[in-house]
Coordinates of C-alpha atoms in Angstrom, one line a residue:
M1 CA 165.7 148.5 133.5
R2 CA 164.2 151.3 135.7
S3 CA 167.4 152.0 137.6
A4 CA 169.5 155.1 137.0
E5 CA 172.3 152.9 135.7
A6 CA 170.2 151.1 133.2
D7 CA 171.7 153.0 130.3
Q8 CA 175.0 151.4 131.1
Y9 CA 173.6 147.9 130.6
C10 CA 174.1 146.0 127.3
I11 CA 171.6 143.4 126.1
V12 CA 172.9 140.3 124.3
A13 CA 170.4 138.4 122.3
I14 CA 171.3 134.8 121.4
D15 CA 169.6 132.5 119.0
A16 CA 170.8 129.0 120.0
A17 CA 171.2 126.1 117.5
K18 CA 172.8 122.7 117.4
Y19 CA 176.0 123.7 115.7
V20 CA 176.1 127.5 115.1
N21 CA 174.7 130.1 117.5
T22 CA 173.9 133.7 116.5
A23 CA 174.2 136.7 118.8
M24 CA 173.7 140.5 118.7
I25 CA 174.6 143.2 121.2
C26 CA 172.3 146.2 121.8
T27 CA 171.6 149.0 124.3
I28 CA 168.5 149.1 126.4
F29 CA 167.1 151.5 123.8
G30 CA 167.4 148.8 121.1
D31 CA 170.4 150.5 119.4
I32 CA 172.7 147.8 117.9
L33 CA 176.2 148.0 119.2
R34 CA 177.5 144.8 117.5
G35 CA 175.6 143.4 114.6
P36 CA 174.8 139.7 114.3
F37 CA 177.8 137.3 114.6
E38 CA 178.1 133.6 114.8
F39 CA 179.9 131.3 117.3
D40 CA 179.9 127.5 117.7
G41 CA 178.4 125.6 120.5
S42 CA 181.6 124.5 122.2
Q43 CA 184.1 126.2 124.6
T44 CA 185.9 127.9 121.7
G45 CA 182.6 129.4 120.6
F46 CA 181.8 130.7 124.1
Q47 CA 185.2 132.4 124.2
V48 CA 184.3 134.2 120.9
L49 CA 181.0 135.3 122.6
K50 CA 182.8 136.5 125.7
K51 CA 185.4 138.4 123.7
E52 CA 182.7 140.2 121.7
I53 CA 180.9 141.1 124.9
D54 CA 184.0 142.3 126.7
Q55 CA 185.1 144.5 123.7
T56 CA 181.7 146.0 123.4
R57 CA 181.5 146.8 127.1
E58 CA 184.9 148.4 127.0
A59 CA 184.2 150.4 123.9
Y60 CA 180.9 151.8 125.2
Q61 CA 181.8 151.8 128.9
L62 CA 179.0 149.5 129.9
T63 CA 178.8 147.8 133.2
R64 CA 176.3 144.9 133.2
V65 CA 175.3 142.2 130.8
I66 CA 171.8 140.9 130.3
L67 CA 171.6 137.9 128.0
G68 CA 168.4 136.7 126.3
I69 CA 168.4 133.1 125.0
E70 CA 165.5 131.5 123.1
T71 CA 164.5 128.0 124.2
T72 CA 165.4 126.1 121.1
A73 CA 165.0 122.4 121.8
H74 CA 167.7 121.5 124.3
Y75 CA 170.5 123.3 122.6
Y76 CA 170.3 126.4 124.8
E77 CA 170.7 124.6 128.1
D78 CA 174.5 124.3 128.2
L79 CA 174.9 127.9 127.0
V80 CA 172.7 129.1 129.8
R81 CA 174.8 127.1 132.3
V82 CA 178.2 128.5 131.2
C83 CA 176.7 132.1 131.0
D84 CA 175.4 131.7 134.5
Q85 CA 178.9 130.6 135.6
E86 CA 180.4 133.6 133.9
G87 CA 178.1 135.9 136.0
Y88 CA 175.9 137.2 133.3
M89 CA 172.2 137.8 134.1
V90 CA 170.4 135.3 131.8
R91 CA 166.8 135.6 130.7
V92 CA 165.3 132.5 129.1
I93 CA 162.8 133.4 126.4
N94 CA 160.1 131.0 125.2
A95 CA 160.0 130.4 121.5
A96 CA 156.3 131.3 121.4
T97 CA 157.1 134.7 122.9
T98 CA 159.6 135.5 120.1
A99 CA 157.0 134.3 117.6
E100 CA 154.5 136.8 119.0
E101 CA 157.1 139.6 118.9
R102 CA 157.7 138.9 115.2
K103 CA 153.9 139.3 114.6
K104 CA 154.0 142.6 116.4
M105 CA 156.8 143.8 114.2
L106 CA 154.5 142.9 111.2
N107 CA 157.4 140.8 109.9
Y108 CA 156.5 137.3 108.9
T109 CA 160.0 136.5 107.7
K110 CA 161.9 134.2 110.0
T111 CA 165.7 134.7 109.9
D112 CA 168.4 134.9 112.5
R113 CA 168.4 138.7 112.4
V114 CA 164.6 138.9 112.8
D115 CA 164.7 136.4 115.7
L116 CA 167.5 138.4 117.5
H117 CA 165.4 141.6 117.2
A118 CA 162.4 139.7 118.6
I119 CA 164.5 138.4 121.6
V120 CA 165.8 142.0 122.3
Q121 CA 162.2 143.3 122.3
S122 CA 161.1 140.5 124.6
I123 CA 163.8 141.4 127.1
L124 CA 163.0 145.1 126.9
Q125 CA 159.3 144.3 127.8
G126 CA 160.4 142.1 130.8
R127 CA 159.5 138.8 129.1
G128 CA 161.2 135.5 130.0
D129 CA 162.4 133.9 133.2
T130 CA 165.6 134.7 135.1
S131 CA 167.9 131.7 134.8
R132 CA 168.3 129.8 138.0
K133 CA 170.4 126.7 138.5
K134 CA 168.2 123.7 138.8
Q135 CA 168.8 121.3 141.6
E136 CA 170.6 118.3 140.1
S137 CA 168.1 115.8 141.5
F138 CA 165.1 117.5 139.8
E139 CA 167.0 117.8 136.5
R140 CA 168.0 114.1 136.5
L141 CA 164.5 113.1 137.5
Q142 CA 163.0 115.1 134.6
T143 CA 165.4 113.6 132.2
L144 CA 164.7 110.0 133.3
T145 CA 160.9 110.3 133.6
R146 CA 160.6 111.9 130.1
A147 CA 162.9 109.1 128.8
R148 CA 160.7 106.5 130.4
R149 CA 157.6 108.1 128.9
R150 CA 159.2 107.9 125.4
M151 CA 160.1 104.2 126.1
V152 CA 156.5 103.4 127.1
D153 CA 155.3 104.9 123.8
E154 CA 157.9 102.8 122.0
R155 CA 156.6 99.7 123.8
T156 CA 153.1 100.5 122.8
R157 CA 154.1 100.8 119.1
C158 CA 156.0 97.5 119.5
I159 CA 153.0 95.8 120.8
N160 CA 150.8 97.1 118.0
H161 CA 153.3 95.7 115.4
T162 CA 153.3 92.4 117.2
R163 CA 149.5 92.3 117.0
L164 CA 149.8 93.0 113.3
Y165 CA 152.1 90.1 112.7
M166 CA 150.0 87.8 114.8
D167 CA 147.0 88.8 112.7
H168 CA 148.8 87.3 109.7
I169 CA 150.2 84.2 111.5
F170 CA 147.4 83.2 113.9
R171 CA 144.5 85.8 113.8
E172 CA 142.4 83.9 116.4
F173 CA 145.2 84.0 119.0
Q174 CA 143.9 87.5 120.0
G175 CA 140.3 86.4 120.2
K176 CA 137.4 85.2 118.1
N177 CA 133.8 86.4 117.6
V178 CA 131.4 83.8 118.9
W179 CA 127.7 83.6 119.7
K180 CA 127.4 83.8 123.5
D181 CA 124.4 84.6 125.7
G182 CA 122.2 85.5 122.7
K183 CA 124.6 87.9 121.0
N184 CA 128.0 88.1 119.3
Q185 CA 131.0 88.6 121.5
V186 CA 134.7 88.6 121.1
V187 CA 136.1 85.8 123.4
K188 CA 139.9 86.2 123.9
V189 CA 142.3 83.3 124.6
F190 CA 144.3 85.4 127.2
D191 CA 143.1 88.4 129.2
E192 CA 146.4 90.2 128.6
F193 CA 148.1 90.1 125.2
T194 CA 151.6 90.6 126.7
S195 CA 151.2 88.2 129.6
K196 CA 154.0 85.7 130.3
T197 CA 152.1 82.8 128.8
S198 CA 151.0 84.7 125.6
L199 CA 154.6 86.0 125.0
F200 CA 156.0 82.4 125.5
L201 CA 153.6 80.9 123.0
M202 CA 154.1 83.7 120.4
R203 CA 157.9 83.2 120.6
H204 CA 158.0 79.4 120.5
Y205 CA 154.6 78.2 119.1
P206 CA 153.1 81.1 117.1
H207 CA 151.3 79.2 114.3
P208 CA 148.1 77.2 114.6
S209 CA 149.9 74.1 113.4
D210 CA 152.3 74.4 116.3
I211 CA 149.4 74.4 118.8
I212 CA 147.7 71.5 117.1
K213 CA 150.9 69.5 117.1
L214 CA 151.3 70.0 120.8
D215 CA 147.7 69.0 121.6
A216 CA 146.2 69.3 125.1
K217 CA 148.7 67.0 126.7
G218 CA 151.7 68.9 125.3
L219 CA 150.3 72.3 126.4
R220 CA 149.7 71.0 129.9
A221 CA 153.3 69.7 130.0
L222 CA 154.6 73.1 128.8
S223 CA 152.5 74.8 131.4
I224 CA 154.0 72.8 134.2
E225 CA 157.6 73.0 132.9
H226 CA 157.6 76.8 132.4
N227 CA 155.0 77.8 135.0
L228 CA 152.6 79.2 132.5
K229 CA 149.5 78.4 134.6
L230 CA 147.4 77.4 131.6
R231 CA 143.9 76.4 132.7
D232 CA 142.0 73.7 131.0
A233 CA 139.4 76.1 129.6
V234 CA 142.2 78.2 128.0
I235 CA 143.8 75.1 126.6
D236 CA 140.5 73.9 125.1
R237 CA 139.8 77.3 123.6
L238 CA 143.3 77.6 122.2
L239 CA 143.1 74.2 120.5
R240 CA 139.6 75.0 119.1
Y241 CA 140.7 78.3 117.7
A242 CA 143.8 76.7 116.1
E243 CA 141.8 74.0 114.5
E244 CA 139.3 76.5 113.1
S245 CA 142.0 79.0 111.9
I246 CA 142.3 79.8 108.2
S247 CA 145.8 81.2 108.4
K248 CA 148.3 80.6 105.7
P249 CA 150.6 77.5 105.9
K250 CA 153.6 78.2 108.2
E251 CA 156.0 77.8 105.2
A252 CA 154.3 80.8 103.5
L253 CA 154.7 83.1 106.6
A254 CA 158.5 83.0 106.9
G255 CA 158.8 86.8 106.7
E256 CA 156.1 87.5 109.3
L257 CA 157.6 84.9 111.6
L258 CA 161.0 86.6 111.4
L259 CA 159.5 90.0 112.0
L260 CA 157.4 88.7 114.9
R261 CA 160.6 87.3 116.6
L262 CA 162.4 90.6 116.1
K263 CA 159.5 92.5 117.6
L264 CA 159.4 90.2 120.6
D265 CA 163.1 90.7 121.1
E266 CA 162.5 94.5 120.9
F267 CA 159.7 94.3 123.4
D268 CA 161.9 92.3 125.9
L269 CA 164.7 94.9 125.6
I270 CA 162.3 97.9 126.1
Q271 CA 160.7 96.2 129.0
R272 CA 164.1 95.6 130.7
Q273 CA 165.1 99.2 130.1
I274 CA 161.8 100.5 131.5
T275 CA 162.3 98.4 134.6
E276 CA 165.8 99.6 135.1
L277 CA 164.7 103.2 134.7
E278 CA 161.9 102.8 137.1
E279 CA 164.3 101.5 139.8
V280 CA 166.5 104.6 139.4
I281 CA 163.5 106.9 139.3
E282 CA 162.2 105.4 142.6
E283 CA 165.5 106.1 144.3
L284 CA 165.7 109.6 143.0
L285 CA 162.1 110.4 144.0
L286 CA 162.8 109.5 147.6
E287 CA 165.8 111.8 147.6
T288 CA 163.6 114.8 146.7
D289 CA 160.7 116.4 148.6
G290 CA 158.4 114.9 146.0
G291 CA 158.5 111.5 147.7
I292 CA 155.8 112.8 150.1
L293 CA 153.3 112.6 147.2
L294 CA 153.3 108.8 147.5
S295 CA 150.9 109.3 150.5
V296 CA 148.2 110.3 148.0
P297 CA 146.0 107.3 146.9
G298 CA 146.1 107.0 143.1
I299 CA 149.5 108.5 142.7
G300 CA 152.2 105.8 142.2
V301 CA 155.9 106.0 142.1
T302 CA 156.1 106.9 138.4
L303 CA 153.4 109.5 138.5
A304 CA 154.8 111.1 141.6
A305 CA 158.2 111.3 140.0
E306 CA 156.8 112.8 136.8
L307 CA 154.8 115.4 138.8
T308 CA 157.8 116.3 140.9
A309 CA 160.1 116.5 137.9
E310 CA 157.8 118.8 135.9
M311 CA 157.0 121.0 138.9
G312 CA 160.8 121.3 139.6
D313 CA 162.2 123.4 142.4
L314 CA 159.3 125.2 144.1
E315 CA 161.5 128.1 145.3
V316 CA 160.8 129.9 142.0
F317 CA 157.0 129.8 142.5
T318 CA 154.9 131.7 144.9
N319 CA 151.6 129.9 144.3
A320 CA 150.2 126.8 142.6
G321 CA 148.4 128.8 140.0
Q322 CA 151.8 129.6 138.4
L323 CA 152.4 125.8 138.0
I324 CA 149.0 125.3 136.4
K325 CA 149.8 128.1 133.9
M326 CA 153.2 126.5 133.2
A327 CA 151.3 123.3 132.4
G328 CA 148.8 125.2 130.2
T329 CA 145.8 123.6 132.0
N330 CA 144.5 126.9 133.3
P331 CA 140.9 127.7 132.2
V332 CA 140.4 130.3 129.6
V333 CA 137.4 132.6 130.2
K334 CA 135.4 133.5 127.1
Q335 CA 132.7 136.1 127.4
S336 CA 131.3 138.7 124.9
G337 CA 128.2 140.9 124.4
G338 CA 126.9 140.5 127.9
K339 CA 126.6 136.7 127.5
K340 CA 127.5 134.3 130.3
A341 CA 131.2 133.6 130.6
T342 CA 132.4 130.0 129.9
H343 CA 135.4 128.4 131.5
F344 CA 135.5 125.1 129.6
A345 CA 138.6 125.6 127.4
I346 CA 142.2 125.5 128.7
S347 CA 145.0 127.7 127.4
K348 CA 147.4 124.9 126.2
Q349 CA 150.2 127.6 126.3
G350 CA 152.5 125.8 128.7
R351 CA 154.7 122.7 128.6
A352 CA 153.1 119.8 126.7
P353 CA 154.8 117.1 128.8
F354 CA 153.6 118.7 132.1
R355 CA 150.1 119.1 130.6
G356 CA 150.0 115.4 129.9
I357 CA 151.1 114.6 133.4
V358 CA 148.4 116.8 134.9
Y359 CA 145.7 115.0 132.9
Q360 CA 147.1 111.6 133.9
A361 CA 147.1 112.7 137.6
G362 CA 143.5 113.7 137.3
K363 CA 142.5 110.5 135.6
C364 CA 144.4 108.2 138.0
T365 CA 143.1 109.9 141.2
A366 CA 139.6 110.2 139.9
I367 CA 139.6 106.4 139.6
H368 CA 141.7 105.2 142.5
N369 CA 141.3 108.0 145.1
P370 CA 138.0 107.9 147.0
D371 CA 138.1 111.7 147.8
M372 CA 138.8 112.6 144.2
N373 CA 136.3 110.0 142.9
A374 CA 133.6 111.8 144.8
R375 CA 134.6 115.1 143.2
Y376 CA 134.7 113.5 139.8
R377 CA 131.2 112.0 140.1
K378 CA 129.9 115.4 141.2
M379 CA 131.4 117.1 138.2
K380 CA 129.9 114.5 135.9
E381 CA 126.5 115.2 137.5
Q382 CA 127.0 118.9 136.8
G383 CA 127.4 118.1 133.1
K384 CA 131.2 118.2 132.7
L385 CA 132.8 116.0 130.1
T386 CA 135.1 113.3 131.2
G387 CA 138.2 115.1 129.9
Q388 CA 137.2 118.3 131.5
A389 CA 136.7 116.6 134.9
Y390 CA 140.1 114.9 134.6
I391 CA 141.8 118.3 133.9
A392 CA 139.9 120.0 136.8
I393 CA 141.0 117.2 139.2
G394 CA 144.5 117.3 137.8
N395 CA 144.7 121.0 138.6
R396 CA 143.5 120.2 142.1
I397 CA 146.2 117.6 142.4
V398 CA 148.8 120.2 141.3
R399 CA 147.6 122.5 144.1
L400 CA 147.7 119.7 146.6
A401 CA 151.2 118.6 145.5
Y402 CA 152.4 122.2 145.8
A403 CA 151.1 122.5 149.3
M404 CA 152.4 119.1 150.4
R405 CA 155.9 119.6 149.0
K406 CA 156.1 123.2 150.2
H407 CA 155.1 122.5 153.8
Q408 CA 156.1 118.8 153.9
T409 CA 152.7 117.6 155.0
L410 CA 151.3 114.2 154.4
Y411 CA 148.0 113.6 152.5
Q412 CA 144.9 114.0 154.7
S413 CA 142.2 111.7 153.6
T414 CA 138.5 111.9 154.6
C415 CA 138.1 108.2 153.9
P416 CA 137.9 106.2 157.1
D417 CA 139.7 103.2 155.5
Y418 CA 142.8 105.2 154.6
I419 CA 145.9 103.7 156.2
L420 CA 149.2 105.3 155.3
Q421 CA 151.3 102.1 155.9
K422 CA 149.0 100.2 153.6
V423 CA 149.2 102.8 150.9
I424 CA 153.0 103.0 150.9
A425 CA 153.4 99.2 151.0
G426 CA 151.4 99.0 147.8
K427 CA 153.8 101.4 146.1
L428 CA 157.2 100.7 147.5
R429 CA 157.7 97.0 147.3
T430 CA 160.9 96.7 149.4
K431 CA 161.1 97.2 153.2
S432 CA 164.2 99.3 152.8
K433 CA 162.4 101.8 150.5
Q434 CA 159.5 101.9 152.8
A435 CA 161.8 102.6 155.7
V436 CA 163.4 105.5 153.7
F437 CA 159.9 107.0 153.1
F438 CA 158.9 106.8 156.8
S439 CA 162.2 108.1 158.1
R440 CA 162.1 111.1 155.8
F441 CA 158.5 112.1 155.7
V442 CA 156.8 110.6 158.8
T443 CA 159.3 110.4 161.6
V444 CA 159.9 113.7 163.3

């Protein structure tokens, strides 16, 4: 914009949408050369856009094209790609930036024309990121890890619905309040609600009458036949809870039994899909430089893949602080009237998925990484809240991950019990995957 030829540039603002995109062409002074026009999101629409740009450039003798595209959901991504291929310089504008520009214009109306003017002003002020082609592996990794995260959420909802139906069918199956050691305690039948044994009984013998009909002998026979590993104490507790249950008769629970079966089918399907995704994610992770993060205790395959995917290609960053700001976990300083400044709040102005991963990384390493656990305990002694400590450690993990990926250096632990081979064996279950890790990140 500061060059002598800047007045020969044209700015194209694009408001992307699912079906119909809107564009406007201006000079660097904000003068409108071509008023708002519409084009669809296919190749025919792109040709309309290209034709309008070419005609405007020819009419006003302009040399270079700068496009500004607002990040509307995922609809802008293909448009950015084809504009990159055409040779246009593309600036990707965050939707929050255009919202702030509308406020500066004192215009609280939101229309396509207002949005286009906001995009133009954002470009003129140097806002947005220059479009760069993502490496295919990072793009695929981000798509798959985010899909897995959504599936995990779906699995959680599915489990919650299953618990609801079991409350109607056999409430005590999930546990019962009993007097133990001088106080009331909830004693569960199974430690894990979704264990193999629990799922088997919910599918085939969900009602108390089914358990009573089987009796101890039948339950032991089932355990042997299907390898359920039912201990005598569990069998006795299950039979006792079934006999004491006040659930409705099985005939009156036909609807709940049907819905339970359907939810169990849904749970099995989601579980298989997650397993399949995790296998592909593991392979993709080892193809990227992010595989080196597996050397960090407390960071498993999934978390390492999510961190790598959200961080993306590190060539576009010069320091780890930029990544922390992109996540929105950077501390916000608040100080006024000579009072002591506070740093407890975070900006929350970055990517929400990345922010969640940073928090998860802080939590997992604070628990399972001896080095980070020591830092966590020190923060707690200093008065930090648990969430604040997790975010602080998560930011440290981002800095550590940036350095490890940038320089391809393995994790250096201060713990004398740290053994790299043992750490990797606990994360990569197959010998072939372990061999891939050591050949890429350890063997010189």
